[in-house]
Coordinates of N, CA and C in Angstrom, one line a residue:
X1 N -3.0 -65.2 160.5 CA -2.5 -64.4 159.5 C -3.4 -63.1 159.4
X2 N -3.1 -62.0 159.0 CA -3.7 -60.8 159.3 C -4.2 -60.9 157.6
X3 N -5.1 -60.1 157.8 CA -5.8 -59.7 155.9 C -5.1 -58.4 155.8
X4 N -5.1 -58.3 154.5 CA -4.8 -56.9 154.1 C -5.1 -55.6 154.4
X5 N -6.3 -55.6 155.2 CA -6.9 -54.2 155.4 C -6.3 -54.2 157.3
X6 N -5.8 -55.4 157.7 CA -5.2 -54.8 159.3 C -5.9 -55.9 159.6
X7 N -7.0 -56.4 159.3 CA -8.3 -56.8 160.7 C -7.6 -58.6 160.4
X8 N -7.3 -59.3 161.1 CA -7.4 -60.9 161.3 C -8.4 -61.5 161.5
X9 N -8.3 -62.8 160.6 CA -9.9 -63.2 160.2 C -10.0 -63.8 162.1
X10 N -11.2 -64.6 162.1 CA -11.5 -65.2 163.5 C -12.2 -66.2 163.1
X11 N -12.1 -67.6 164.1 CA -12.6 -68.6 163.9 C -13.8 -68.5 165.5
X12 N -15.2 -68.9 165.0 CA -16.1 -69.1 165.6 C -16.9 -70.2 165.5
X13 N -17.4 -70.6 166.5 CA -18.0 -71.8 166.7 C -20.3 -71.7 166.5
X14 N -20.4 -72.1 165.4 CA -21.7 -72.0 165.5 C -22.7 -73.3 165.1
X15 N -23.4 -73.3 165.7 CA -24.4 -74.4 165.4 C -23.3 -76.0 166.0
X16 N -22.2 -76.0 166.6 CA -21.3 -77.1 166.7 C -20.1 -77.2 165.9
X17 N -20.0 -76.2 164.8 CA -19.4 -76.2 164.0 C -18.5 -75.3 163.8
X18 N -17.0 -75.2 163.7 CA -16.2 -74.2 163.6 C -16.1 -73.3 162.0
X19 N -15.9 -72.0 162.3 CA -16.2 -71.1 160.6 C -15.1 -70.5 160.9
X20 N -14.5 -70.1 160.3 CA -13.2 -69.2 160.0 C -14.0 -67.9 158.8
X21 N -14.4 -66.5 159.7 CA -14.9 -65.6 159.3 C -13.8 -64.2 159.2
X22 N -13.9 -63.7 157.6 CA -13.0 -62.8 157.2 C -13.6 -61.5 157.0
X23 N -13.9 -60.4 158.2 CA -14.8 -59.5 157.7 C -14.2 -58.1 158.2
X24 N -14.8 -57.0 157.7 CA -14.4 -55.6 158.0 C -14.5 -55.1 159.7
X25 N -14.6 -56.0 160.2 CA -15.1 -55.5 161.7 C -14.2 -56.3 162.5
X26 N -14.5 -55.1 163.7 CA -13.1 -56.3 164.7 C -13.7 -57.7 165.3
X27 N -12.5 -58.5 165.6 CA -13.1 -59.8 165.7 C -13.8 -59.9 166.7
X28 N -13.9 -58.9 168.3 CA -14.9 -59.3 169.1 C -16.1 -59.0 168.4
X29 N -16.4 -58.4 167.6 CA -18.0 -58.1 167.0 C -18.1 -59.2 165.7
X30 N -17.4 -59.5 165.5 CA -17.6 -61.1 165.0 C -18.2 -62.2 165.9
X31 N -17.1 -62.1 167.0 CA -17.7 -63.1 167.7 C -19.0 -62.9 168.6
X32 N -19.1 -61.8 168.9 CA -20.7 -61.0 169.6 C -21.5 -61.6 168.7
X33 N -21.9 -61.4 166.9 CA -22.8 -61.8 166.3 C -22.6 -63.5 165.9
X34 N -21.7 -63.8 165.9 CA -21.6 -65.8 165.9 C -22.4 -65.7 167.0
X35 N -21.7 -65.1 168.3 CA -22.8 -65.7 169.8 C -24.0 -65.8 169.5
X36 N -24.3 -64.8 168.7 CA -26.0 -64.4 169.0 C -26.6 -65.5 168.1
X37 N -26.0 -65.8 167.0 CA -26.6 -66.6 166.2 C -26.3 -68.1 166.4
X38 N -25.4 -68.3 167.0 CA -25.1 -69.7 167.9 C -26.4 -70.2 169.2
X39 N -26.6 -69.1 170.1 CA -27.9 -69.1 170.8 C -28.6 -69.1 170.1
X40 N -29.3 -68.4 169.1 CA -30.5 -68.6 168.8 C -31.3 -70.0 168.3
X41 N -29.7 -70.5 167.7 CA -29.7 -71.9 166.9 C -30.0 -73.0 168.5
X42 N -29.4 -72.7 169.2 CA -29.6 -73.7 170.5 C -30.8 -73.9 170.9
X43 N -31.4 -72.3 170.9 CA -32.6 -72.1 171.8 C -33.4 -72.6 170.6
X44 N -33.8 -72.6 169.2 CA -34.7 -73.6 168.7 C -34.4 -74.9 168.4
X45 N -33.1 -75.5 168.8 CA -33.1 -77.0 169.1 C -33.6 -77.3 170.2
X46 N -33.6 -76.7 171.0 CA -34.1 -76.7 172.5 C -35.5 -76.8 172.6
X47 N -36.5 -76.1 171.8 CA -37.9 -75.9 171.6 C -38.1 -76.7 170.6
X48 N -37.8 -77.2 169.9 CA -38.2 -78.3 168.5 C -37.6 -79.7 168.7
X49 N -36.6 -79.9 170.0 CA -36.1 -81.5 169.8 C -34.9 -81.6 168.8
X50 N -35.1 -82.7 168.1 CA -34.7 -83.3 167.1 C -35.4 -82.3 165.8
X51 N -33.6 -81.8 165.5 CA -34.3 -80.9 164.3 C -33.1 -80.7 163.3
X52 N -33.0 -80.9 162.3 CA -31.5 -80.7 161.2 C -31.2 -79.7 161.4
X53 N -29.4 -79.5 161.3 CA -29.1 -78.7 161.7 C -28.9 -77.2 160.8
X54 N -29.4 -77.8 159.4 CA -29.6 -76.5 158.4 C -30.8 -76.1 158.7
X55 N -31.8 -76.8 159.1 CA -32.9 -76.5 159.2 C -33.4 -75.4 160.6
X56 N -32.6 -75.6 161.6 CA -32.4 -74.6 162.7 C -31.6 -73.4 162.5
X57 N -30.4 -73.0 161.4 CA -30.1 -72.4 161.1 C -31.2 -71.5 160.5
X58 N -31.8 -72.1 159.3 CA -32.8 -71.1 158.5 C -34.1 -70.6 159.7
X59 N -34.2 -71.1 160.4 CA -35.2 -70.7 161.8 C -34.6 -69.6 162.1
X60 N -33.5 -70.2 163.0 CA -32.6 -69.0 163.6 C -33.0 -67.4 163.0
X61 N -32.5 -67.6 161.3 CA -32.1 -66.3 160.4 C -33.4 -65.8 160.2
X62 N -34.5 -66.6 160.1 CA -36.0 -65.9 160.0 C -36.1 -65.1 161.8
X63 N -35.8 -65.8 162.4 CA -36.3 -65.1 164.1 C -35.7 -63.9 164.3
X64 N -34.2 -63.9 163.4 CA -33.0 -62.9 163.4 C -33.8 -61.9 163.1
X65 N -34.2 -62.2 161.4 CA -34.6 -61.5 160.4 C -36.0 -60.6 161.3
X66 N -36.3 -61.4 161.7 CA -37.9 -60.8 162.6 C -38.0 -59.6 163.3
X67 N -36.6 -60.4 164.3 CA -36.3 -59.0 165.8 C -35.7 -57.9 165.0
X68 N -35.2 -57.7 163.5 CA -34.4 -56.9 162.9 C -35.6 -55.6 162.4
X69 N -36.3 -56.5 161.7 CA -37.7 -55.7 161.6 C -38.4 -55.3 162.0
X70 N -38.7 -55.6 163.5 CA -39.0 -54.8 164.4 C -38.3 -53.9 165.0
X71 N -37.1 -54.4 165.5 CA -36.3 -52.9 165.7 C -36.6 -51.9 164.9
X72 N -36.3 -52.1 163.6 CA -36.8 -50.8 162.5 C -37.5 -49.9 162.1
X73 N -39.0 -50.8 162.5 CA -40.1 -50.1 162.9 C -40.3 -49.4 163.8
X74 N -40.0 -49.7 165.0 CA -39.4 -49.5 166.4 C -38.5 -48.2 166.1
X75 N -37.3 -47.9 165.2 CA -36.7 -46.7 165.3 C -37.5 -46.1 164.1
X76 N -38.2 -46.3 163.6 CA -38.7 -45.6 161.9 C -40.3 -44.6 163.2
X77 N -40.5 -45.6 164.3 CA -41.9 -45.0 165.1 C -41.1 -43.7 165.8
X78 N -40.1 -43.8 166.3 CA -39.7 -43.0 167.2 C -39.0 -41.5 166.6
X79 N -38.5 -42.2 165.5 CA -38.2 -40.9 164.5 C -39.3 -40.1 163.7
X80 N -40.3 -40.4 163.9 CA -41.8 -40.2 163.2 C -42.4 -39.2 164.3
X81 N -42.5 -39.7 165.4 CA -42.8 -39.0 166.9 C -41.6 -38.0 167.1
X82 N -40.7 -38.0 166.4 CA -39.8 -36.8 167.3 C -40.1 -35.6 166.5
X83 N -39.9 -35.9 165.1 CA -40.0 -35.0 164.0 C -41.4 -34.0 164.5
X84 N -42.4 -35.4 164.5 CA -43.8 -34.4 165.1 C -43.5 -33.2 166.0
X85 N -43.0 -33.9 167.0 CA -42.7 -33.1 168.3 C -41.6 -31.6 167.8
X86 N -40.5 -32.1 166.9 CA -40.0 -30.6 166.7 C -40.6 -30.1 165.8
X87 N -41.4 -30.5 164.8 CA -42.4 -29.4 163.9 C -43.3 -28.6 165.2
X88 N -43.8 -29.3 166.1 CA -44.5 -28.8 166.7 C -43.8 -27.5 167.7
X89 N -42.9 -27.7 168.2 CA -41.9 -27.1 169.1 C -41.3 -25.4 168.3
X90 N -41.2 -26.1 166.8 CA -41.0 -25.2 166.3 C -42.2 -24.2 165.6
X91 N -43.2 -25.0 165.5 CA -44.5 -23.9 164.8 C -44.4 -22.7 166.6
X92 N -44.4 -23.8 167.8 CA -45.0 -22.7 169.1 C -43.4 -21.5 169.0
X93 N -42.0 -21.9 169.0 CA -41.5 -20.7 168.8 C -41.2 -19.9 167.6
X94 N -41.8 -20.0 166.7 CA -42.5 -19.0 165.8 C -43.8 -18.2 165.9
X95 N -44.1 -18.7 167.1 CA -45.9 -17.7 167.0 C -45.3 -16.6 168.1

């Protein structure tokens, strides 16, 4: 069934478990971010053993949460160094 705005919800498989997700975005980028969060969930069952499966979830979303915050920093550094560079660029064609 399609939702009202056009987009059709999509069902994804995460942690073993099927979700039926209804969101603003198209369904392959649904399913791109289930993927990511599906791996992530594997790769710390993988490293921990025997581990609940809510409890590998909330891992996951912290590790998520982690790489997210560094990216940020990561673009917040690079936007900090450009600005420098065009203040600078622009004081030398003004002299």
């Amino acid at each position: 069934m399609t939702e009202p705005g056009g987009i059709p919800p999509v069902t994804v498989r995460i942690g073993g478990e099927d979700h039926t997700i209804r969101a603003n975005v198209e369904p392959e980028y649904t399913k791109r971010c289930a993927k990511w969060v599906d791996e992530r969930i594997t790769e710390i069952k993988g490293q921990l053993g025997l581990i609940e499966s809510h409890k590998a979830a909330i891992l996951a979303a912290l590790s998520i949460t982690d790489e997210l915050f560094q990216a940020r920093a990561q673009v917040e550094e690079v936007q900090e160094a450009s600005a420098r560079k065009a203040r600078s660029l622009l004081a030398t064609l003004q002299e």
